[in-house]
Amino acid sequence: MKLNASQAWAILEALPDAVFVIDSGGNLVFSTSAASRLLGWEVDAWAGRSVLDLVHPDDLAMVLVSLESVQDKAVGDPIDVRIATSAGEWRYLQVVGAPLVGVEGIEGIVVTARDQTQRRKFEVATDNDERFRALVHHSPVVTMLLDADGVVSSVSGAFARILGHDPERIIGTRLSEWAIPAHRRRLHRTLMEANFAAGTCNVDATLRHRDGERDVPLEFHVVNLLDDPVVAGLVVSAFDVTALREAQASLQHLATHDALTGLANRSLLLERIDDALMRSSEDPVTVFFIDLDRFKPVNDLLGHEAGDRLLTEVAERLRSLTRSADTVARLGGDEFVVVIEGISHADEAQTVARRLEAVVSQPVVLGAGPSQVFASVGFARSDAASSSESLLAEADGAMYLIKAARRGELRRTVVRVSERRNLAEGLRLALDNDELQVHYQPVVDLRTGRVSGVEALVRWLHPEQGLLYPGDFLSIAEEAGLDPEIGAFVLREACRQHHAWTEEHEGLCLTLAVNLSANQLVDPTLPAAVSTVLAEYGTPAEALCLEISERSILERTTRGTARPATASLHALRRLGVKLAVDDFGTGYSSLSHVRRLPVDVLKIDQSFVAGLGRDPSDTSIVQAVIGLAGAMGLTAIAEGVERPEQARTLLELGCHLAQGYLYARALPGDEMGTRLHTRWGAQPAVEAAS
Ligand code: C2E
Ligand code: MG
Ligand code: MG
């Protein structure tokens, strides 16, 4: 069948594809109406104009190449070209050109164009889909789809990378099963909550790694898309927060620990004491305050590096001496604190204090050779009213008193071992050979200058060495177990002398102070022995004041009796005898410890009195002790007053009684008797003494 022109035209017009005829320069010669349907241009609008103007600039080169080839070949290859519509959008057209051959009156190229926009969009979409999948798969975030019961239906690759498990193994299982036991419930609960929640539910949970050696902390975000027809599930994103948690932990550690030694710092220490106070039911919390005595010279003379090494070594030693439940802290500088729970007796605490002191005092090799530092250790034990701050301050105060007392102690005589052995032998004989004597030092009332009492102090008139003082032989006597015998001798001799003076001086009213040793104090026969001696010389019980050093109250006897020192104190008190805490401030205990003791007098140790009026810290210690004595209804007596300014300061601080070389050294009984008669009957007041 041969078509006529109008038939051919109608067929062309019926084609869904557009048909153009262009000349070799690209100018439009003719187009079917499908072209204007596709592009929105009026059929004639581009007549005589180059269609190349409509081509997307990026596609132009491709089009020109194609036009070139079409002129040579019969039919060109189809190409996808973006062409501008009248609305300014781009449409993808698949175009194929062929040279017009043998058509009368027309020359050029016939081009068919098919709209490919929809297909291209679809292609891009699938391309995006794959890209998206790849993205999720390679993302460091674990992405999972769960059903309403928390069972995993798909999981991204990060799961395997972070946890080592094959993703296939997790599909079909409950997500919560992969958490460590302690976190299973919480993870499951959050997933169940997400079933009903509108927004995102978050939870931290740790999952087990496949290697079984480590756990991985993850932060889970759960979004409920159960109602979304495409997703229909819980979308879970999980982030590995290992590094974050580690960073948080090290920040936390930095904030609560000393950078040099790694020990707890002050803020953590206070927190730990508070925790311990909350826990402590029966046994008090014991806080030990440790201060190095010779740190400054090490730091100054050997340099800061050596100083740092010393502090680190001390920290290590303290740590090795304590259990993991105890807290060891550094407060900065050379101050350390140890907190121990479960020490039921003060004397146990004292033993610990000594051990701490000993462990710190071992030599450390720094620079040229071993250096030795010494520690002063004070402690405080909690009671119902304690707070972390008050306990720490109390322990600090106790340490400070000890440190101050040490300054005095170091000056005392040191006796060599061989000499000690000889002395012990000699002491046994001394008791039989009447070589022991008692000297008396007056206690003066600072307001009147009169003698209010005397303290009996033992002396040994050694056949070869001359007059020996208690510092030379008393510790030897204690080691040899001779101190109760010596004590009994001093008590009897002092009462005899006291009786003799009162006989000589009518109306004389003198307090007689006698020192007791630690072993005497725990001797159950002591109260009866005291009572016998008092009766023998008719000494009124209230005229006798027995002095016990703070240390010996805390110390149990070296010979193992379990009788507490306080039992003796109560028994002596019942006799009517007065009791004094001697050398107050030099023990290991805190001020508050004295509150619990049945005593009448506090004797302020001479090491504190030494700095009175000169050293502000000594002055404030003495002031505190006088204040404490006043608050507890005790009499304070200052020891070791050598200068008038000390006496003046004592009076100003409210302390009325003192003894010391300013008034007299300890004198033999007869000499003392003469002075009582001639001088001290009407001693001028302190102002005159200065
Ligand atoms: P204490 O009981 O604290 O006695 C005070 C000591 O300080 C005495 O030393 C005394 O001589 C000394 N003293 C007094 N005034 C001053 C002063 O102004 N400056 C200085 N630097 N020192 C002063 P002493 O007699 O050597 O006694 C030392 C310690 O021996 C006594 O200290 C006491 O704890 C103990 N003691 C003395 N006699 C006995 C005793 O019979 N039995 C027991 N168990 N201990 C005794
Ligand atoms: Mg004394
Ligand atoms: Mg004393």
XYZ file of C-alpha atoms and ligand atoms in Angstrom:
738
model
C 0.000 0.000 0.000
C 1.316 3.333 -0.942
C 0.682 6.149 1.521
C -0.224 9.564 0.408
C 1.297 12.609 2.047
C -1.546 13.265 4.444
C -1.578 9.633 5.566
C 2.121 9.711 6.149
C 1.756 12.938 8.066
C -1.010 11.530 10.254
C 1.129 8.525 11.100
C 4.023 10.777 12.029
C 1.742 12.810 14.233
C 0.401 9.672 15.914
C 3.852 8.538 17.029
C 4.478 8.936 20.825
C 8.065 9.819 20.013
C 8.833 13.250 18.689
C 10.302 13.581 15.232
C 12.516 16.521 14.241
C 14.261 17.397 11.104
C 17.300 19.591 11.525
C 19.798 20.887 9.057
C 23.482 20.187 9.339
C 23.869 23.327 11.495
C 21.284 22.033 13.976
C 18.586 24.480 12.943
C 15.060 23.162 13.268
C 13.422 22.554 9.923
C 10.410 20.662 11.088
C 8.987 18.876 14.142
C 5.941 16.837 15.009
C 3.522 17.975 17.661
C 4.861 15.289 20.054
C 7.920 17.509 20.277
C 5.894 20.409 21.595
C 4.082 18.020 23.984
C 7.422 16.859 25.354
C 9.083 20.200 25.657
C 6.187 22.638 25.904
C 7.416 24.744 23.030
C 4.985 25.882 20.301
C 5.603 23.781 17.193
C 6.844 26.686 15.209
C 8.611 28.560 17.993
C 11.987 27.065 17.111
C 11.577 27.035 13.369
C 14.827 28.230 11.861
C 16.600 28.301 15.235
C 19.266 25.898 16.376
C 18.006 23.167 18.667
C 21.547 22.983 19.996
C 20.597 26.024 22.114
C 18.197 23.759 24.015
C 20.798 21.126 24.834
C 22.245 20.969 28.363
C 25.765 22.433 28.181
C 27.249 19.241 29.645
C 25.652 17.161 26.899
C 26.521 19.458 23.968
C 29.842 17.894 23.100
C 28.262 14.464 22.975
C 25.533 15.801 20.668
C 28.011 17.440 18.291
C 30.024 14.233 18.011
C 26.824 12.333 17.334
C 25.727 14.806 14.604
C 29.087 14.427 12.975
C 28.854 10.671 12.923
C 25.292 10.712 11.633
C 26.348 12.622 8.566
C 28.768 9.832 7.728
C 26.719 6.814 8.757
C 23.281 5.671 7.941
C 21.860 5.682 11.481
C 23.527 7.062 14.602
C 23.703 5.457 18.058
C 20.980 6.460 20.503
C 22.156 8.939 23.104
C 20.476 10.375 26.223
C 20.433 14.124 26.097
C 19.007 16.717 28.468
C 16.828 19.241 26.622
C 15.315 22.379 28.138
C 11.532 22.623 28.364
C 9.639 25.886 28.028
C 9.234 25.731 31.847
C 13.030 25.800 32.269
C 13.308 22.166 33.433
C 15.504 19.480 31.931
C 14.010 16.448 30.257
C 15.978 13.397 29.393
C 15.387 12.472 25.767
C 16.831 9.428 24.070
C 17.619 10.663 20.586
C 18.595 8.797 17.466
C 19.518 10.609 14.291
C 19.632 9.454 10.679
C 20.578 11.326 7.522
C 17.628 12.337 5.353
C 18.331 10.830 2.006
C 16.204 11.151 -1.094
C 13.495 13.369 0.289
C 12.721 15.975 -2.185
C 13.157 19.523 -1.062
C 14.516 18.703 2.383
C 18.063 18.082 3.479
C 19.454 17.329 6.870
C 18.950 14.845 9.648
C 15.821 13.268 10.986
C 15.849 12.789 14.727
C 13.458 10.768 16.838
C 13.314 11.655 20.518
C 11.809 9.528 23.267
C 11.197 10.829 26.776
C 13.398 8.986 29.283
C 12.873 11.225 32.312
C 10.871 8.687 34.348
C 13.263 5.835 33.602
C 16.251 7.967 34.564
C 14.617 8.999 37.841
C 14.005 5.374 38.655
C 17.553 4.497 37.835
C 18.866 7.254 40.073
C 16.532 6.117 42.826
C 17.802 2.548 42.749
C 21.297 3.838 42.515
C 20.632 5.952 45.633
C 19.119 2.966 47.401
C 22.231 0.958 46.903
C 24.373 3.826 47.898
C 22.298 4.244 51.004
C 22.617 0.595 51.841
C 26.361 0.777 51.358
C 26.439 3.843 53.563
C 24.568 2.138 56.370
C 26.685 -0.939 55.993
C 29.967 0.920 56.281
C 28.834 3.443 58.857
C 30.497 3.114 62.275
C 27.033 3.258 63.800
C 25.301 -0.069 64.322
C 21.885 0.177 62.656
C 19.326 -2.505 63.329
C 15.725 -3.232 62.622
C 13.842 -5.021 65.390
C 10.299 -6.318 65.644
C 7.992 -5.276 68.455
C 9.431 -8.030 70.704
C 12.976 -6.793 70.272
C 13.962 -9.587 67.866
C 16.525 -8.477 65.266
C 15.516 -8.712 61.595
C 18.402 -6.831 60.004
C 21.678 -5.392 61.202
C 24.430 -3.274 59.677
C 28.060 -4.247 59.295
C 29.230 -2.189 62.245
C 27.821 -4.865 64.538
C 30.380 -7.375 63.324
C 33.161 -4.826 63.356
C 32.482 -3.613 66.875
C 31.451 -6.833 68.553
C 33.118 -9.453 66.387
C 29.879 -11.412 65.922
C 28.683 -12.585 62.529
C 25.577 -10.453 61.732
C 23.789 -13.589 60.564
C 23.984 -14.993 64.079
C 22.197 -12.065 65.614
C 19.294 -12.068 63.142
C 16.318 -13.849 64.666
C 17.594 -13.395 68.247
C 16.539 -10.914 70.912
C 18.913 -7.963 70.987
C 18.901 -7.902 74.803
C 20.426 -11.410 74.908
C 23.687 -9.961 73.600
C 24.044 -7.608 76.544
C 26.057 -8.482 79.663
C 23.739 -10.045 82.275
C 23.577 -6.898 84.396
C 22.296 -4.836 81.447
C 19.879 -7.281 79.820
C 16.799 -6.144 81.660
C 17.379 -2.466 81.105
C 17.967 -2.907 77.372
C 14.892 -5.086 77.017
C 12.797 -2.632 79.055
C 13.787 0.274 76.833
C 12.913 -1.695 73.700
C 9.523 -2.509 75.153
C 8.982 1.103 76.157
C 9.832 2.168 72.617
C 6.793 0.183 71.454
C 4.606 2.876 72.982
C 6.840 5.908 72.855
C 6.485 8.656 70.294
C 10.056 9.985 70.164
C 13.452 8.358 70.605
C 14.191 6.135 73.598
C 17.817 6.055 74.739
C 19.664 3.583 76.891
C 23.281 2.709 77.710
C 24.062 -0.980 77.712
C 27.207 -3.039 77.451
C 27.372 -5.906 74.982
C 29.709 -8.842 75.100
C 32.437 -9.024 72.497
C 32.821 -12.319 70.721
C 36.345 -12.827 72.091
C 34.829 -12.983 75.565
C 37.639 -10.825 76.909
C 36.094 -7.440 76.679
C 32.730 -5.825 76.858
C 31.728 -2.951 74.654
C 29.679 -0.107 76.099
C 27.109 1.136 73.580
C 24.626 3.960 73.567
C 21.323 2.846 72.006
C 18.776 5.120 70.352
C 15.479 3.431 69.532
C 12.889 4.937 67.181
C 9.489 3.350 66.833
C 8.615 2.996 63.131
C 6.268 0.037 63.653
C 3.458 1.974 61.959
C 5.543 2.956 58.955
C 4.417 0.571 56.153
C 7.871 0.469 54.580
C 9.909 -0.045 57.808
C 7.387 -1.668 60.199
C 9.765 -2.087 63.103
C 11.928 -0.531 65.794
C 14.933 1.198 64.288
C 17.890 0.955 66.637
C 21.108 2.923 66.247
C 23.924 1.996 68.588
C 27.156 3.948 69.086
C 30.325 2.454 70.478
C 31.100 4.705 73.440
C 34.230 2.874 74.656
C 36.528 5.777 73.851
C 34.075 8.302 75.249
C 33.680 6.371 78.482
C 37.438 5.979 78.790
C 37.886 9.704 78.278
C 35.170 10.412 80.829
C 36.785 7.996 83.272
C 40.207 9.560 82.875
C 38.725 13.033 83.319
C 36.964 11.807 86.427
C 40.215 10.253 87.639
C 42.076 13.498 87.013
C 39.474 15.421 88.966
C 39.649 13.102 91.960
C 43.294 12.012 92.110
C 46.660 13.526 92.727
C 48.516 13.695 89.430
C 51.944 12.876 90.864
C 51.180 9.864 93.038
C 47.827 8.712 91.687
C 46.440 8.760 95.223
C 43.018 10.172 96.036
C 42.943 13.961 96.303
C 41.202 16.036 98.931
C 37.773 16.020 97.333
C 37.730 12.255 96.887
C 39.124 11.823 100.386
C 36.285 13.820 101.939
C 33.803 11.833 99.883
C 35.338 8.557 101.063
C 35.283 9.683 104.717
C 31.644 10.670 104.334
C 30.856 7.259 102.870
C 32.722 5.562 105.709
C 30.878 7.658 108.302
C 27.567 6.601 106.757
C 28.606 2.951 106.967
C 30.205 3.012 110.400
C 27.869 1.428 112.880
C 29.957 0.248 115.830
C 33.603 0.809 115.046
C 34.588 4.397 114.489
C 36.277 5.586 111.315
C 39.958 6.294 111.953
C 41.667 9.040 109.988
C 45.479 9.164 110.075
C 47.178 12.386 109.109
C 50.766 11.904 107.951
C 53.164 14.756 107.524
C 56.762 14.329 106.409
C 59.239 15.968 108.745
C 62.208 16.418 106.475
C 60.660 16.869 103.101
C 61.539 20.510 102.686
C 65.315 20.060 102.882
C 65.111 17.176 100.372
C 63.185 19.363 97.986
C 65.400 22.372 98.537
C 68.772 20.635 98.523
C 68.261 17.751 96.089
C 65.789 19.380 93.703
C 62.144 18.945 92.834
C 62.706 15.791 90.851
C 64.103 14.091 93.933
C 61.247 15.546 95.940
C 58.747 14.070 93.501
C 60.481 10.704 93.659
C 60.329 10.754 97.426
C 56.625 11.568 97.440
C 55.918 8.811 94.933
C 57.891 6.355 97.050
C 56.025 7.374 100.201
C 52.707 6.977 98.345
C 53.761 3.497 97.252
C 54.739 2.483 100.778
C 51.511 3.758 102.262
C 49.569 1.892 99.619
C 51.472 -1.307 100.296
C 50.728 -1.070 104.001
C 47.011 -0.615 103.557
C 44.248 -2.780 102.182
C 42.357 -1.975 99.016
C 39.306 -0.970 101.066
C 41.310 1.708 102.891
C 41.749 5.127 101.357
C 45.173 6.657 100.878
C 45.180 10.302 99.840
C 47.654 13.090 99.267
C 46.537 16.547 100.207
C 49.303 18.252 98.300
C 52.766 19.106 99.542
C 54.029 16.499 101.964
C 50.719 15.674 103.635
C 49.121 12.281 103.292
C 45.966 10.846 104.811
C 44.955 7.242 105.389
C 41.374 6.320 106.256
C 40.737 2.940 107.844
C 37.452 1.473 108.963
C 37.036 -1.274 111.527
C 39.716 -0.314 114.079
C 37.883 -0.938 117.311
C 40.403 0.317 119.896
C 42.447 3.465 120.167
C 45.562 1.460 120.975
C 45.167 -0.504 117.732
C 44.983 2.821 115.961
C 48.145 3.849 117.718
C 49.869 0.689 116.498
C 48.784 1.507 112.964
C 50.062 5.075 113.391
C 53.446 3.702 114.424
C 53.532 1.310 111.503
C 52.730 4.134 109.104
C 55.427 6.203 110.720
C 57.938 3.359 110.466
C 57.223 2.546 106.842
C 57.652 6.155 105.771
C 60.813 6.590 107.806
C 62.804 3.922 105.970
C 65.589 5.501 103.921
C 64.944 6.328 100.263
C 67.764 6.479 97.735
C 67.689 9.882 96.092
C 70.589 11.395 94.214
C 73.911 10.699 95.891
C 72.787 8.380 98.666
C 69.963 7.293 100.904
C 67.931 10.089 102.439
C 65.777 9.713 105.448
C 62.559 11.528 106.085
C 60.540 11.119 109.210
C 56.809 11.204 109.469
C 54.585 12.650 112.130
C 51.353 10.713 112.283
C 48.315 11.949 114.180
C 44.941 10.319 114.151
C 41.343 11.026 114.988
C 38.481 8.633 115.514
C 34.916 9.418 114.644
C 32.030 9.740 117.050
C 28.362 10.442 116.428
C 28.981 14.126 115.783
C 31.891 13.695 113.346
C 31.873 15.043 109.825
C 34.519 14.400 107.208
C 35.850 17.935 107.590
C 35.932 17.866 111.389
C 37.579 14.449 111.481
C 40.247 15.529 109.042
C 40.864 18.749 110.968
C 41.108 16.793 114.226
C 43.619 14.338 112.767
C 45.573 17.281 111.364
C 45.569 18.897 114.807
C 46.787 15.682 116.456
C 49.579 15.410 113.902
C 50.543 19.013 114.474
C 50.860 18.531 118.219
C 53.067 15.496 117.718
C 55.245 17.278 115.220
C 55.691 20.188 117.575
C 56.469 17.873 120.494
C 59.076 16.073 118.380
C 61.081 19.221 118.044
C 61.597 19.061 121.774
C 62.042 15.304 121.890
C 64.894 15.257 119.437
C 66.901 17.243 121.939
C 66.616 14.539 124.556
C 69.591 12.386 125.389
C 70.296 9.327 123.318
C 72.002 6.512 125.165
C 73.987 3.857 123.326
C 72.986 0.172 123.422
C 76.020 -1.115 125.338
C 75.549 1.610 127.881
C 71.888 0.682 128.207
C 72.768 -2.902 129.125
C 75.140 -1.767 131.850
C 72.572 0.687 133.154
C 69.889 -2.003 133.393
C 72.216 -4.085 135.544
C 73.079 -1.054 137.646
C 69.422 -0.107 138.166
C 68.638 -3.413 139.825
C 71.352 -2.708 142.362
C 70.401 0.967 142.651
C 67.060 0.080 144.194
C 68.780 -1.950 146.920
C 71.678 0.472 147.404
C 69.516 3.556 147.939
C 70.971 5.261 144.895
C 67.580 6.578 143.799
C 66.473 9.998 144.967
C 63.437 12.157 144.508
C 63.771 15.823 143.610
C 60.935 18.325 143.653
C 60.032 21.060 141.256
C 57.571 23.705 142.430
C 54.327 24.445 140.630
C 53.737 28.181 140.894
C 50.491 30.139 140.889
C 51.240 32.875 138.345
C 48.743 35.288 139.888
C 50.301 35.267 143.358
C 53.759 33.863 142.807
C 53.131 31.352 145.577
C 53.952 27.685 145.307
C 50.771 25.682 145.002
C 52.403 22.285 144.709
C 55.456 20.264 143.801
C 56.185 17.571 141.251
C 58.269 14.629 142.371
C 60.939 13.735 139.816
C 63.160 10.719 140.186
C 66.979 10.930 140.067
C 69.643 8.281 140.157
C 72.859 9.100 141.887
C 75.030 6.730 139.881
C 78.215 5.638 141.677
C 80.361 6.378 138.603
C 78.328 8.658 136.345
C 76.966 10.999 138.941
C 73.410 12.329 138.920
C 71.330 10.750 136.161
C 68.000 12.101 134.974
C 64.911 10.083 134.076
C 65.644 10.525 130.361
C 68.863 8.540 130.907
C 67.412 5.503 132.595
C 63.602 5.351 132.674
C 63.146 3.669 129.291
C 65.783 1.150 130.367
C 63.863 0.592 133.585
C 60.698 -0.028 131.568
C 62.445 -2.495 129.286
C 63.827 -4.308 132.322
C 60.414 -4.264 134.005
C 61.777 -2.234 136.903
C 59.550 0.803 136.516
C 56.751 -0.326 138.903
C 59.318 -0.812 141.619
C 60.879 2.583 140.977
C 57.408 4.114 140.866
C 56.481 2.600 144.205
C 59.685 3.962 145.714
C 59.032 7.495 144.365
C 55.433 7.507 145.604
C 56.384 6.382 149.103
C 59.347 8.748 149.314
C 57.288 11.690 148.002
C 54.490 11.078 150.496
C 57.033 10.794 153.288
C 58.591 14.102 152.257
C 55.214 15.789 151.850
C 54.295 14.660 155.334
C 57.591 15.967 156.706
C 57.067 19.434 155.132
C 53.548 19.764 156.448
C 54.820 18.862 159.888
C 57.550 21.530 159.588
C 55.444 24.322 158.070
C 52.201 24.819 159.763
C 49.238 25.449 157.511
C 51.208 24.467 154.383
C 48.873 23.270 151.688
C 50.826 21.665 148.847
C 49.672 19.481 146.028
C 52.025 16.569 145.458
C 52.384 15.427 141.855
C 53.853 11.977 141.171
C 54.443 10.461 137.745
C 53.184 6.994 136.830
C 54.617 4.749 134.136
C 52.527 2.842 131.585
C 53.214 -0.462 133.313
C 52.195 0.909 136.699
C 48.987 2.136 135.211
C 47.828 -1.296 134.111
C 48.947 -2.999 137.329
C 45.713 -4.044 139.076
C 47.344 -3.706 142.532
C 48.157 -0.015 141.976
C 45.017 1.552 143.548
C 45.432 -0.554 146.702
C 49.140 0.299 146.910
C 48.395 4.021 146.573
C 45.734 3.798 149.232
C 48.163 2.059 151.629
C 50.863 4.700 151.179
C 48.375 7.557 151.670
C 47.180 5.977 154.894
C 50.721 5.352 156.093
C 51.680 9.067 155.937
C 48.250 10.515 156.558
C 48.344 12.224 153.181
C 44.889 13.478 152.135
C 43.946 11.731 148.861
C 43.028 15.041 147.202
C 46.556 16.364 147.866
C 48.001 13.689 145.571
C 47.939 14.174 141.827
C 49.096 11.247 139.710
C 50.487 12.176 136.305
C 50.095 9.874 133.366
C 51.539 10.747 129.990
C 49.089 10.828 127.144
C 51.020 8.067 125.421
C 50.867 5.679 128.339
C 47.093 5.996 128.542
C 46.862 4.787 124.965
C 49.557 2.171 125.312
C 48.702 -1.189 126.705
C 51.418 -2.618 128.811
C 54.353 -4.095 127.009
C 53.886 -7.174 129.128
C 50.606 -8.226 127.631
C 47.883 -7.720 130.219
C 44.599 -6.895 128.595
C 43.510 -4.630 131.430
C 42.753 -1.238 129.958
C 44.517 1.742 131.456
C 41.206 3.494 131.949
C 40.120 0.898 134.547
C 42.991 2.002 136.814
C 42.140 5.632 136.245
C 38.585 5.059 137.466
C 39.738 3.075 140.511
C 42.243 5.816 141.493
C 39.602 8.458 141.044
C 37.371 6.592 143.470
C 40.107 6.928 146.101
C 39.802 10.708 145.775
C 43.203 11.046 144.130
C 43.519 13.653 141.345
C 44.703 12.660 137.875
C 46.685 14.635 135.335
C 47.429 14.037 131.657
C 51.145 14.768 131.415
C 52.975 15.999 128.316
C 49.644 16.763 126.748
C 49.801 17.013 122.987
C 52.667 14.592 122.455
C 50.548 11.436 122.227
C 49.156 10.113 119.019
C 45.617 10.838 119.941
C 43.460 13.808 119.188
C 42.206 16.382 121.658
C 38.781 14.794 121.690
C 40.217 11.601 123.157
C 40.846 13.308 126.475
C 37.147 14.072 126.808
C 36.531 10.436 127.556
C 39.121 10.189 130.322
C 38.413 10.749 134.039
C 41.089 13.399 134.614
C 41.356 16.722 136.506
C 44.498 18.343 135.140
C 46.084 18.872 131.718
C 49.816 19.512 131.729
C 50.785 21.375 128.584
C 53.995 19.878 127.238
C 57.039 22.100 127.392
C 57.647 21.758 123.644
C 54.598 23.974 123.033
C 55.374 26.292 125.907
C 58.860 26.832 124.444
C 57.568 28.963 121.569
C 55.007 30.878 123.616
C 54.966 34.536 122.723
C 57.475 33.921 119.902
C 56.118 31.232 117.608
C 52.519 32.070 116.631
C 51.622 28.436 115.999
C 52.897 27.352 119.435
C 50.957 30.206 120.981
C 47.804 29.136 119.229
C 48.297 25.504 120.245
C 48.710 26.494 123.880
C 45.699 28.750 123.594
C 43.672 25.857 122.175
C 44.763 23.507 124.957
C 43.917 26.079 127.653
C 40.548 26.619 125.993
C 39.953 22.892 125.858
C 40.887 22.465 129.518
C 38.515 25.282 130.475
C 35.694 23.823 128.421
C 36.134 20.453 130.113
C 36.444 21.892 133.602
C 40.102 20.850 133.884
C 43.015 22.709 135.405
C 45.801 23.565 132.961
C 49.422 23.571 134.097
C 52.147 24.803 131.766
C 55.483 22.998 131.877
C 58.906 24.329 131.006
C 58.413 28.046 131.637
C 61.858 29.591 131.316
C 61.195 33.174 130.250
C 59.014 35.855 131.865
C 57.239 36.519 128.546
C 56.000 32.919 128.557
C 54.513 33.427 132.009
C 52.865 36.678 130.920
C 51.367 35.080 127.832
C 50.078 32.179 129.910
C 48.326 34.546 132.278
C 46.820 36.414 129.326
C 45.604 33.137 127.890
C 43.996 32.220 131.210
C 46.458 29.626 132.504
C 47.348 30.242 136.155
C 49.683 27.422 137.035
C 53.178 26.814 135.730
C 56.444 25.107 136.501
C 59.809 25.683 134.971
C 63.372 26.846 135.386
C 62.156 30.433 135.623
C 61.032 29.534 139.144
C 63.216 26.579 140.027
C 64.775 23.394 138.810
C 63.858 20.195 140.628
C 65.543 20.352 144.028
C 66.373 17.732 146.648
C 63.727 17.505 149.381
C 65.617 19.363 152.111
C 66.601 22.235 149.812
C 63.035 22.489 148.680
C 61.910 22.561 152.309
C 64.188 25.496 153.066
C 62.929 27.446 150.094
C 59.354 26.726 151.019
C 60.095 28.303 154.317
C 62.153 31.301 153.224
C 61.216 32.303 149.703
C 57.976 30.921 148.456
C 55.877 31.704 151.446
C 55.403 35.200 150.010
C 56.552 35.019 146.419
C 55.802 38.197 144.425
C 53.351 37.979 141.528
C 54.461 37.384 137.953
C 54.930 41.049 137.056
C 57.583 41.326 139.698
C 59.246 38.121 138.498
C 59.775 39.680 135.097
P 57.583 15.467 133.263
O 56.734 14.748 134.208
O 56.897 16.178 132.148
O 58.490 16.394 134.082
C 58.897 17.600 133.644
C 60.286 17.531 133.139
O 60.645 18.786 132.605
C 61.315 17.260 134.204
O 62.401 16.588 133.615
C 61.775 18.636 134.588
O 63.020 18.680 135.177
C 61.776 19.291 133.246
N 61.670 20.720 133.349
C 61.033 21.420 134.306
N 61.090 22.727 134.051
C 61.790 22.866 132.905
C 62.196 23.993 132.139
O 61.907 25.145 132.452
N 62.901 23.737 130.999
C 63.241 22.469 130.652
N 63.910 22.301 129.507
N 62.856 21.388 131.333
C 62.156 21.595 132.471
P 62.991 15.302 134.244
O 63.062 15.406 135.689
O 64.199 14.982 133.469
O 61.868 14.253 133.937
C 61.623 13.851 132.662
C 60.419 12.991 132.626
O 60.645 11.767 133.265
C 59.232 13.562 133.343
O 58.602 14.473 132.587
C 58.417 12.329 133.620
O 57.639 11.981 132.488
C 59.461 11.298 133.803
N 59.618 11.047 135.223
C 60.301 11.760 136.132
N 60.218 11.179 137.361
C 59.438 10.084 137.202
C 58.944 9.072 138.093
O 59.175 9.063 139.293
N 58.165 8.083 137.567
C 57.861 8.070 136.266
N 57.112 7.089 135.811
N 58.288 9.015 135.405
C 59.069 10.012 135.857
Mg 55.217 14.928 135.097
Mg 55.448 16.775 131.396
